[in-house]
Tab-separated table of C-alpha atoms in Angstrom:
chain	number	residue	atom	x	y	z
A	1	MET	CA	19.067	-16.405	30.457
A	2	ALA	CA	18.508	-17.989	27.038
A	3	ASP	CA	21.503	-19.558	25.391
A	4	VAL	CA	23.078	-17.769	22.459
A	5	VAL	CA	23.194	-20.272	19.646
A	6	ASP	CA	25.087	-19.678	16.436
A	7	PHE	CA	22.711	-19.596	13.484
A	8	ALA	CA	25.102	-21.442	11.205
A	9	PRO	CA	25.333	-25.228	11.656
A	10	THR	CA	28.732	-26.516	12.752
A	11	ASN	CA	29.256	-28.473	9.549
A	12	PRO	CA	26.579	-27.409	7.088
A	13	GLY	CA	26.021	-29.705	4.146
A	14	LEU	CA	25.882	-28.636	0.516
A	15	PHE	CA	22.063	-28.383	0.593
A	16	GLN	CA	22.147	-25.980	3.546
A	17	LYS	CA	24.887	-23.934	1.893
A	18	VAL	CA	22.838	-23.673	-1.299
A	19	LEU	CA	19.669	-22.604	0.573
A	20	LEU	CA	21.555	-19.945	2.505
A	21	ARG	CA	23.084	-18.428	-0.598
A	22	ALA	CA	19.816	-18.668	-2.520
A	23	GLY	CA	18.115	-16.882	0.402
A	24	ILE	CA	20.648	-14.059	0.277
A	25	VAL	CA	20.149	-13.650	-3.481
A	26	TYR	CA	16.352	-13.639	-3.066
A	27	SER	CA	16.460	-11.137	-0.200
A	28	ALA	CA	18.677	-8.801	-2.217
A	29	ILE	CA	16.900	-8.896	-5.592
A	30	THR	CA	13.458	-8.417	-4.038
A	31	VAL	CA	14.443	-5.228	-2.235
A	32	ILE	CA	16.668	-3.613	-4.899
A	33	PRO	CA	14.576	-2.392	-7.867
A	34	PHE	CA	16.057	-3.949	-11.004
A	35	VAL	CA	13.032	-3.256	-13.229
A	36	PRO	CA	13.707	-0.273	-15.573
A	37	SER	CA	10.098	0.886	-15.293
A	38	PHE	CA	10.728	1.741	-11.626
A	39	TYR	CA	13.248	4.433	-12.613
A	40	GLN	CA	11.197	5.594	-15.611
A	41	GLN	CA	7.996	6.240	-13.670
A	42	ASP	CA	6.658	9.720	-12.885
A	43	PHE	CA	7.368	9.772	-9.151
A	44	ASP	CA	5.393	12.952	-8.589
A	45	ALA	CA	2.312	11.546	-10.312
A	46	GLY	CA	2.534	8.346	-8.280
A	47	PHE	CA	3.790	9.684	-4.947
A	48	SER	CA	3.410	13.513	-4.965
A	49	VAL	CA	7.096	13.873	-4.053
A	50	LYS	CA	7.320	17.551	-5.092
A	51	GLY	CA	4.818	18.751	-2.538
A	52	TYR	CA	5.594	16.056	0.014
A	53	PRO	CA	9.352	15.264	-0.079
A	54	TYR	CA	9.073	12.658	2.691
A	55	ARG	CA	7.155	10.534	0.188
A	56	TRP	CA	10.534	9.491	-1.225
A	57	LEU	CA	10.624	7.166	1.778
A	58	ASP	CA	7.395	5.602	0.486
A	59	VAL	CA	8.992	5.206	-2.938
A	60	ILE	CA	11.760	3.181	-1.298
A	61	SER	CA	9.346	1.182	0.866
A	62	GLN	CA	7.155	0.313	-2.114
A	63	ASN	CA	9.828	-0.553	-4.707
A	64	ASN	CA	8.107	-3.856	-5.365
A	65	PRO	CA	9.721	-6.739	-7.280
A	66	TRP	CA	8.578	-7.193	-10.870
A	67	PHE	CA	6.197	-10.032	-10.045
A	68	PHE	CA	4.200	-8.050	-7.437
A	69	ALA	CA	2.206	-5.798	-9.744
A	70	SER	CA	1.792	-8.126	-12.726
A	71	ASP	CA	-1.208	-10.442	-13.146
A	72	GLY	CA	-3.341	-8.495	-10.682
A	73	GLY	CA	-0.905	-8.900	-7.805
A	74	LYS	CA	-0.964	-12.709	-7.919
A	75	ASN	CA	1.714	-13.701	-10.388
A	76	TYR	CA	2.634	-16.941	-8.649
A	77	ALA	CA	4.379	-18.228	-11.773
A	78	GLY	CA	6.694	-15.205	-11.690
A	79	TRP	CA	7.357	-15.745	-7.992
A	80	PHE	CA	8.214	-19.424	-8.491
A	81	ILE	CA	10.495	-18.543	-11.411
A	82	THR	CA	12.250	-16.010	-9.191
A	83	LEU	CA	12.710	-18.632	-6.468
A	84	LEU	CA	14.075	-21.095	-9.036
A	85	VAL	CA	16.542	-18.530	-10.411
A	86	CYS	CA	17.701	-17.768	-6.859
A	87	LEU	CA	18.130	-21.489	-6.189
A	88	VAL	CA	20.234	-21.877	-9.328
A	89	GLY	CA	22.258	-18.860	-8.244
A	90	GLY	CA	22.732	-20.458	-4.819
A	91	VAL	CA	23.995	-23.694	-6.425
A	92	ILE	CA	26.511	-21.841	-8.602
A	93	TRP	CA	27.669	-19.691	-5.679
A	94	ALA	CA	28.143	-22.721	-3.398
A	95	LEU	CA	30.039	-24.728	-6.039
A	96	VAL	CA	32.341	-21.842	-6.936
A	97	GLU	CA	32.988	-21.151	-3.265
A	98	LYS	CA	33.742	-24.828	-2.672
A	99	GLN	CA	36.526	-24.649	-5.244
A	100	ILE	CA	37.908	-21.460	-3.744
A	101	TYR	CA	37.976	-22.843	-0.179
A	102	LYS	CA	38.946	-26.425	-1.040
A	103	ASP	CA	42.456	-26.012	0.401
A	104	GLN	CA	41.299	-24.236	3.568
A	105	ASN	CA	40.279	-25.835	6.860
A	106	ALA	CA	36.681	-26.365	8.024
A	107	LEU	CA	36.938	-23.599	10.653
A	108	THR	CA	37.622	-20.958	7.985
A	109	GLN	CA	34.669	-22.176	5.925
A	110	ASN	CA	32.383	-22.117	8.980
A	111	ASP	CA	33.427	-18.529	9.709
A	112	ALA	CA	32.474	-17.587	6.151
A	113	ASP	CA	29.093	-19.319	6.559
A	114	SER	CA	28.484	-17.508	9.853
A	115	ARG	CA	29.070	-14.163	8.179
A	116	LEU	CA	26.689	-15.099	5.368
A	117	TYR	CA	24.033	-16.196	7.867
A	118	ASN	CA	24.427	-12.824	9.541
A	119	TRP	CA	23.958	-10.945	6.247
A	120	PHE	CA	20.929	-13.058	5.384
A	121	PHE	CA	19.418	-12.267	8.782
A	122	VAL	CA	20.047	-8.537	8.308
A	123	LEU	CA	18.668	-8.427	4.755
A	124	VAL	CA	15.458	-10.249	5.669
A	125	ARG	CA	14.791	-8.247	8.833
A	126	TYR	CA	15.319	-4.882	7.190
A	127	GLN	CA	13.311	-5.748	4.083
A	128	ILE	CA	10.337	-6.701	6.259
A	129	ALA	CA	10.761	-3.531	8.342
A	130	LEU	CA	11.177	-1.404	5.212
A	131	ARG	CA	7.898	-2.570	3.693
A	132	MET	CA	5.825	-3.031	6.849
A	133	SER	CA	6.789	0.343	8.356
A	134	TRP	CA	4.728	2.079	5.671
A	135	PHE	CA	1.701	-0.195	6.130
A	136	ALA	CA	1.896	0.247	9.900
A	137	ILE	CA	2.167	4.048	9.902
A	138	ALA	CA	-0.549	4.419	7.254
A	139	LYS	CA	-2.880	2.526	9.596
A	140	VAL	CA	-1.833	4.114	12.892
A	141	PHE	CA	-2.790	7.415	11.224
A	142	PRO	CA	-5.580	5.846	9.155
A	143	VAL	CA	-4.888	7.080	5.639
A	144	GLN	CA	-4.279	3.712	3.956
A	145	MET	CA	-7.977	2.807	3.935
A	146	PRO	CA	-9.797	6.134	4.371
A	147	PHE	CA	-13.446	6.581	5.292
A	148	PRO	CA	-15.716	6.252	2.211
A	149	THR	CA	-16.118	9.418	0.181
A	150	LEU	CA	-19.482	11.003	-0.653
A	151	SER	CA	-19.267	9.431	-4.108
A	152	GLN	CA	-18.685	5.986	-2.624
A	153	LEU	CA	-21.548	6.457	-0.162
A	154	ASN	CA	-23.764	7.143	-3.183
A	155	THR	CA	-22.545	4.182	-5.265
A	156	ASN	CA	-24.633	1.023	-5.389
A	157	LEU	CA	-23.208	-1.822	-3.332
A	158	GLY	CA	-23.226	-4.113	-6.356
A	159	ASP	CA	-21.049	-1.657	-8.306
A	160	PHE	CA	-18.000	-2.419	-6.146
A	161	THR	CA	-15.570	-5.301	-6.524
A	162	PRO	CA	-15.042	-7.467	-3.405
A	163	GLY	CA	-11.551	-6.013	-2.957
A	164	LYS	CA	-12.733	-2.406	-3.075
A	165	LEU	CA	-15.613	-3.238	-0.756
A	166	TYR	CA	-13.218	-4.767	1.782
A	167	TRP	CA	-11.077	-1.609	1.773
A	168	LEU	CA	-14.131	0.590	2.256
A	169	THR	CA	-15.550	-1.483	5.099
A	170	THR	CA	-12.169	-1.382	6.855
A	171	GLY	CA	-12.085	2.397	6.375
A	172	VAL	CA	-15.485	2.640	8.064
A	173	SER	CA	-13.844	1.582	11.342
A	174	PRO	CA	-10.817	3.792	12.071
A	175	PHE	CA	-10.540	2.156	15.523
A	176	PHE	CA	-9.893	-1.258	13.965
A	177	GLU	CA	-7.486	0.216	11.413
A	178	VAL	CA	-5.493	2.030	14.106
A	179	PHE	CA	-5.378	-1.108	16.291
A	180	ALA	CA	-4.063	-3.157	13.351
A	181	GLY	CA	-1.482	-0.448	12.651
A	182	ILE	CA	-0.222	-0.413	16.245
A	183	PHE	CA	0.144	-4.198	16.161
A	184	GLU	CA	2.067	-3.978	12.861
A	185	LEU	CA	4.254	-1.148	14.177
A	186	ILE	CA	5.208	-3.076	17.319
A	187	ALA	CA	6.136	-6.110	15.210
A	188	THR	CA	8.176	-3.896	12.867
A	189	VAL	CA	10.174	-2.362	15.708
A	190	LEU	CA	10.762	-5.739	17.367
A	191	ILE	CA	12.067	-7.258	14.165
A	192	LEU	CA	14.746	-4.563	13.903
A	193	PHE	CA	16.545	-5.818	17.015
A	194	ARG	CA	18.316	-9.152	17.135
A	195	ARG	CA	17.156	-10.172	20.608
A	196	THR	CA	13.489	-9.466	19.789
A	197	ALA	CA	13.512	-10.503	16.109
A	198	THR	CA	11.977	-13.916	16.855
A	199	LEU	CA	9.051	-12.338	18.712
A	200	GLY	CA	8.675	-9.795	15.907
A	201	ALA	CA	8.642	-12.579	13.295
A	202	LEU	CA	5.960	-14.485	15.210
A	203	MET	CA	3.829	-11.339	15.368
A	204	MET	CA	4.400	-10.716	11.663
A	205	ILE	CA	3.182	-14.209	10.828
A	206	ALA	CA	0.058	-13.640	12.930
A	207	ILE	CA	-0.498	-10.378	11.010
A	208	LEU	CA	0.369	-11.493	7.479
A	209	LEU	CA	-1.343	-14.880	7.353
A	210	PRO	CA	-4.896	-13.435	7.636
A	211	ILE	CA	-3.907	-10.574	5.293
A	212	TRP	CA	-2.871	-13.137	2.690
A	213	PHE	CA	-6.144	-15.027	3.085
A	214	VAL	CA	-8.145	-11.783	2.915
A	215	ASN	CA	-6.434	-10.927	-0.365
A	216	ILE	CA	-7.199	-14.384	-1.738
A	217	GLY	CA	-10.834	-14.251	-0.632
A	218	TYR	CA	-11.550	-10.646	-1.656
A	219	ASP	CA	-9.120	-10.405	-4.584
A	220	ALA	CA	-7.768	-7.262	-2.953
A	221	GLY	CA	-4.685	-6.845	-5.160
A	222	VAL	CA	-1.730	-7.452	-2.811
A	223	GLU	CA	-1.996	-11.215	-2.528
A	224	LEU	CA	1.573	-12.017	-3.552
A	225	ALA	CA	3.035	-9.028	-1.708
A	226	SER	CA	1.600	-10.302	1.583
A	227	LEU	CA	2.772	-13.865	0.836
A	228	HIS	CA	6.284	-12.572	0.098
A	229	LEU	CA	6.498	-10.864	3.499
A	230	LEU	CA	4.984	-13.925	5.183
A	231	PHE	CA	7.636	-16.069	3.482
A	232	LEU	CA	10.427	-13.800	4.763
A	233	SER	CA	8.978	-13.819	8.298
A	234	LEU	CA	8.922	-17.626	8.282
A	235	ALA	CA	12.528	-17.610	7.043
A	236	LEU	CA	13.563	-15.812	10.238
A	237	LEU	CA	12.231	-18.743	12.289
A	238	VAL	CA	13.931	-21.537	10.322
A	239	LYS	CA	16.904	-21.492	12.668
A	240	ASP	CA	14.596	-22.357	15.577
A	241	ALA	CA	12.479	-24.998	13.842
A	242	ASP	CA	13.785	-27.830	16.045
A	243	ILE	CA	13.366	-25.714	19.176
A	244	PHE	CA	9.734	-24.876	18.363
A	245	TYR	CA	9.085	-28.550	17.669
A	246	ASN	CA	10.491	-29.512	21.087
A	247	ILE	CA	8.468	-26.823	22.879
A	248	LEU	CA	5.137	-27.112	21.051
A	249	ILE	CA	4.986	-30.787	20.106
A	250	ARG	CA	7.264	-32.698	22.464
A	251	HIS	CA	6.674	-30.309	25.406
A	252	ARG	CA	10.337	-30.256	26.290
A	253	GLN	CA	12.332	-27.418	27.711
A	254	ALA	CA	14.312	-25.515	25.106
A	255	ALA	CA	15.946	-22.114	24.665
A	256	ILE	CA	15.085	-19.781	21.804
A	257	SER	CA	18.266	-18.504	20.203
A	258	TYR	CA	19.145	-15.162	18.737
A	259	ILE	CA	21.789	-14.423	16.155
A	260	PRO	CA	24.837	-12.644	17.586
A	261	PHE	CA	27.020	-10.383	15.481
A	262	ALA	CA	29.409	-12.396	13.329
A	263	GLY	CA	33.049	-12.098	14.297
A	264	ASN	CA	34.643	-9.604	16.660
A	265	ALA	CA	33.238	-6.255	15.676
A	266	GLY	CA	35.471	-3.272	16.383
A	267	LYS	CA	34.379	-0.068	18.034
A	268	TRP	CA	33.758	1.808	14.777
A	269	LYS	CA	31.732	-1.047	13.307
A	270	ARG	CA	29.501	-1.046	16.390
A	271	ILE	CA	29.075	2.720	16.134
A	272	ALA	CA	28.272	2.465	12.412
A	273	ARG	CA	25.662	-0.247	13.032
A	274	THR	CA	24.028	1.789	15.772
A	275	ALA	CA	24.059	4.948	13.636
A	276	LEU	CA	22.499	3.196	10.628
A	277	LYS	CA	19.788	1.553	12.719
A	278	THR	CA	19.032	4.847	14.465
A	279	ALA	CA	18.815	6.619	11.093
A	280	PHE	CA	16.457	3.925	9.754
A	281	ILE	CA	14.136	4.197	12.769
A	282	PHE	CA	14.218	7.988	12.690
A	283	LEU	CA	13.525	8.329	8.955
A	284	PHE	CA	11.141	5.475	8.209
A	285	ILE	CA	9.193	5.448	11.478
A	286	LEU	CA	9.513	8.692	13.457
A	287	TYR	CA	10.012	11.284	10.694
A	288	ARG	CA	7.527	9.658	8.323
A	289	GLY	CA	5.113	9.022	11.182
A	290	TYR	CA	5.148	12.701	12.130
A	291	HIS	CA	4.290	13.775	8.580
A	292	TYR	CA	1.564	11.154	8.229
A	293	GLU	CA	0.035	12.438	11.460
A	294	GLN	CA	0.048	15.942	9.972
A	295	LEU	CA	-1.551	14.606	6.795
A	296	TYR	CA	-4.287	12.825	8.735
A	297	ALA	CA	-4.893	15.892	10.929
A	298	ALA	CA	-5.444	17.916	7.737
A	299	GLY	CA	-8.096	15.399	6.644
A	300	LYS	CA	-6.086	14.216	3.642
A	301	THR	CA	-4.852	10.891	2.311
A	302	PHE	CA	-2.641	9.882	-0.599
A	303	LYS	CA	-5.352	7.440	-1.635
A	304	LEU	CA	-7.474	10.400	-2.775
A	305	PRO	CA	-6.758	13.706	-4.555
A	306	LEU	CA	-4.847	16.156	-2.361
A	307	ASP	CA	-6.108	19.433	-3.849
A	308	ASN	CA	-8.984	21.030	-1.974
A	309	GLY	CA	-12.353	21.555	-3.576
A	310	ILE	CA	-14.622	24.524	-2.865
A	311	LYS	CA	-16.037	23.893	0.585
A	312	SER	CA	-19.412	25.561	-0.028
A	313	TYR	CA	-20.001	23.354	-3.087
A	314	THR	CA	-19.401	20.041	-1.264
A	315	GLY	CA	-22.420	17.757	-1.216
A	316	PHE	CA	-24.873	15.565	-3.110
A	317	TYR	CA	-26.900	17.110	-5.945
A	318	ASP	CA	-29.960	15.813	-7.736
A	319	VAL	CA	-30.132	16.498	-11.476
A	320	SER	CA	-33.532	18.143	-11.554
A	321	GLU	CA	-33.343	19.161	-15.222
A	322	PHE	CA	-31.215	17.873	-18.100
A	323	ARG	CA	-31.394	19.179	-21.665
A	324	VAL	CA	-29.436	18.034	-24.739
A	325	ASN	CA	-29.575	20.445	-27.703
A	326	ASN	CA	-32.431	22.150	-25.836
A	327	LYS	CA	-34.411	18.871	-25.671
A	328	SER	CA	-35.408	17.934	-22.132
A	329	LEU	CA	-34.609	14.377	-21.056
A	330	PRO	CA	-36.827	13.179	-18.174
A	331	TYR	CA	-35.284	10.953	-15.531
A	332	SER	CA	-34.996	7.317	-16.556
A	333	PRO	CA	-32.855	4.778	-14.651
A	334	GLY	CA	-31.675	3.215	-17.908
A	335	ASP	CA	-30.849	6.431	-19.803
A	336	THR	CA	-27.183	6.255	-20.887
A	337	ILE	CA	-26.944	10.006	-21.614
A	338	ARG	CA	-28.780	11.784	-18.806
A	339	TRP	CA	-26.964	12.445	-15.559
A	340	GLN	CA	-28.771	11.056	-12.505
A	341	ASN	CA	-26.934	12.820	-9.692
A	342	VAL	CA	-23.693	14.675	-9.060
A	343	VAL	CA	-21.355	14.754	-6.061
A	344	PHE	CA	-18.914	17.540	-5.217
A	345	GLU	CA	-16.259	16.112	-2.899
A	346	LYS	CA	-14.368	18.094	-0.273
A	347	PHE	CA	-11.333	17.623	-2.530
A	348	ASN	CA	-11.391	18.730	-6.182
A	349	THR	CA	-13.454	15.868	-7.605
A	350	ILE	CA	-16.864	15.897	-9.203
A	351	SER	CA	-18.457	12.493	-9.735
A	352	ILE	CA	-21.437	11.916	-11.987
A	353	LYS	CA	-23.794	8.950	-11.822
A	354	VAL	CA	-24.884	7.825	-15.261
A	355	ALA	CA	-26.274	4.531	-16.581
A	356	LYS	CA	-23.779	4.226	-19.451
A	357	PRO	CA	-21.786	0.963	-19.788
A	358	PHE	CA	-18.564	1.025	-17.775
A	359	LYS	CA	-15.370	-0.945	-18.198
A	360	LEU	CA	-14.276	-2.166	-14.783
A	361	ASN	CA	-10.648	-1.268	-14.079
A	362	THR	CA	-8.798	-3.376	-11.508
A	363	GLN	CA	-5.213	-2.804	-12.586
A	364	ASN	CA	-2.873	-2.621	-9.621
A	365	LYS	CA	-1.206	0.508	-10.954
A	366	ILE	CA	-4.395	2.534	-10.358
A	367	ARG	CA	-5.261	1.048	-6.952
A	368	THR	CA	-5.035	4.458	-5.293
A	369	THR	CA	-7.600	6.093	-7.557
A	370	GLU	CA	-11.296	6.724	-7.053
A	371	TYR	CA	-12.342	4.752	-10.110
A	372	TYR	CA	-10.445	1.567	-9.200
A	373	GLY	CA	-12.701	-1.388	-8.435
A	374	ASN	CA	-16.087	0.255	-8.998
A	375	VAL	CA	-18.432	1.298	-11.796
A	376	GLY	CA	-21.513	3.511	-12.075
A	377	ARG	CA	-19.893	6.934	-11.759
A	378	LEU	CA	-17.620	9.157	-13.838
A	379	PHE	CA	-14.880	10.924	-11.866
A	380	TYR	CA	-13.570	14.334	-12.902
A	381	GLY	CA	-10.966	16.561	-11.365
A	382	TYR	CA	-12.256	20.118	-11.448
A	383	GLU	CA	-10.939	23.647	-11.437
A	384	ALA	CA	-13.401	26.446	-10.729
A	385	ASP	CA	-12.951	30.065	-11.761
A	386	THR	CA	-15.356	31.606	-9.259
A	387	LEU	CA	-15.051	35.083	-10.842
A	388	LYS	CA	-15.856	34.034	-14.402
A	389	HIS	CA	-18.044	31.143	-13.195
A	390	VAL	CA	-16.298	28.489	-15.274
A	391	PHE	CA	-15.810	24.801	-14.447
A	392	THR	CA	-12.959	22.895	-16.155
A	393	LEU	CA	-13.467	19.140	-15.804
A	394	LYS	CA	-10.727	16.590	-16.504
A	395	ASN	CA	-11.622	12.904	-16.525
A	396	ARG	CA	-9.610	11.122	-13.816
A	397	ALA	CA	-9.478	7.875	-15.822
A	398	ASP	CA	-8.939	9.459	-19.260
A	399	THR	CA	-6.826	12.598	-19.120
A	400	THR	CA	-7.625	13.391	-22.786
A	401	ASP	CA	-11.274	13.929	-21.821
A	402	LYS	CA	-11.576	17.614	-20.909
A	403	THR	CA	-14.816	19.599	-20.724
A	404	VAL	CA	-15.478	23.268	-19.935
A	405	PHE	CA	-18.812	24.441	-18.506
A	406	ASN	CA	-20.173	27.843	-17.578
A	407	TYR	CA	-22.230	27.912	-14.412
A	408	THR	CA	-24.429	30.201	-12.391
A	409	ILE	CA	-25.736	29.900	-8.826
A	410	PRO	CA	-29.263	31.379	-8.864
A	411	SER	CA	-29.803	30.464	-5.217
A	412	PRO	CA	-27.818	28.693	-2.482
A	413	GLY	CA	-27.539	24.970	-3.215
A	414	LYS	CA	-28.507	25.290	-6.873
A	415	PHE	CA	-26.346	25.257	-10.006
A	416	ILE	CA	-27.246	25.910	-13.631
A	417	ILE	CA	-24.554	24.433	-15.877
A	418	LYS	CA	-24.195	25.105	-19.595
A	419	GLY	CA	-21.686	23.900	-22.145
A	420	LEU	CA	-20.769	21.346	-24.804
A	421	ASN	CA	-20.092	17.676	-24.212
A	422	PRO	CA	-17.237	15.867	-26.079
A	423	GLN	CA	-19.723	15.106	-28.907
A	424	LYS	CA	-20.335	18.876	-29.271
A	425	ASP	CA	-23.942	18.616	-28.086
A	426	SER	CA	-25.130	21.563	-26.022
A	427	LEU	CA	-26.023	20.728	-22.436
A	428	TYR	CA	-28.227	22.589	-19.966
A	429	ILE	CA	-28.202	21.029	-16.500
A	430	VAL	CA	-29.837	22.107	-13.257
A	431	LEU	CA	-28.360	20.698	-10.041
A	432	THR	CA	-30.244	20.928	-6.751
A	433	LYS	CA	-28.452	20.164	-3.512
A	434	VAL	CA	-30.006	17.465	-1.329
A	435	GLU	CA	-29.095	17.260	2.351
A	436	LYS	CA	-28.562	13.570	2.997
A	437	GLN	CA	-27.821	11.778	6.258
A	438	TYR	CA	-25.532	8.741	6.141
A	439	PRO	CA	-25.748	6.354	9.130
A	440	LEU	CA	-22.086	5.376	8.592
A	441	ALA	CA	-20.983	8.999	8.820
A	442	ILE	CA	-23.279	9.764	11.795
A	443	LYS	CA	-21.829	6.822	13.743
A	444	ARG	CA	-18.287	7.877	12.852
A	445	ASN	CA	-18.846	11.496	13.919
A	446	THR	CA	-20.400	10.304	17.200
A	447	ASN	CA	-17.345	8.144	17.933
A	448	VAL	CA	-14.975	10.984	17.098
A	449	HIS	CA	-16.716	13.460	19.414
A	450	ASP	CA	-17.041	10.930	22.221
């Protein structure tokens, strides 16, 4: 059986004391949201908590530190400043503590250090599990990177950013996404238990290192978030650095340690620890996992609008006729006014391909929207009054842009749309449905039915 080795050195020096205390400060301030904007945000707009109360767990899992979202998810200067502030805090804490314990013996001070090592170990493990549990579950039931929508399948390859393209290509292969999620989930569960935390940390490093490099290479938006979790996973292995060196480099026999509970825990403390861990696993893994499975089974994802569209309207439509103020505009690939094609999604989105200039939006705060990381199409949420035959379109990117159209369906698969654009020009548009086959979708459907 492996030896149980105390995490805290017998006589830690001032440098080790400072690092430990700085690590505790860092672990605490990066999991507790101190930024006022976190509490001021519209939680329902960002997480749909009214219709899906379990999404409050996602709010907690994704309460990112201030430096995560700024500068496109790669605010390294902010991260280094945070580390420096934590280091200064560790120095002050260690010096103040030294004055407090100056008249006490070394054994008392070592006991205090052991308790702090234990708290550091707990904070790091649970922060990793808190954040990674969401990523894992959202891949096991593949809703994090969903299969490309009809609009995305009809967007030119060159109109995507590398980051958006990476997400779409991952979504094309649910098998790979599920496999990655299972691997992440196993590592998350292992890291929650002291005896398996080292194995969980090693798995996390194997997971997070390529994720960090992918985010650097594709500019995928969570570069610093993945580095932060990688940093915490490495911190869990610091206690065994000498042991790994002996095993891997010197090829000597050595025992991997685990961190026992500090002090003599009473019965009620053991019960409380067990109850809290059980509650964490139940809420953040089992309960949330069940609801994400239900979400996936319903064909929905929080990365896309949740409201259903009209099923019979879903599809790709060619704009066979387009009139402005009763003047017909023939098709021209460079026309900035004429619509080229229209897509009705299975959810309540209409997207319109038009050759007008687009401003690329890659802000992290809109990463879960359809218009993030791509150009070439306008995205509108729509409401359809099927009795009065009225479409109400609201621009997904600009909520002040609202347009109302009347429509008729002269024959199945054909729309005639009339109304005024924001410039008050009258529009007359004929949409003709085109049945298109997508090799990506055919392959996916074949795999699903097999």
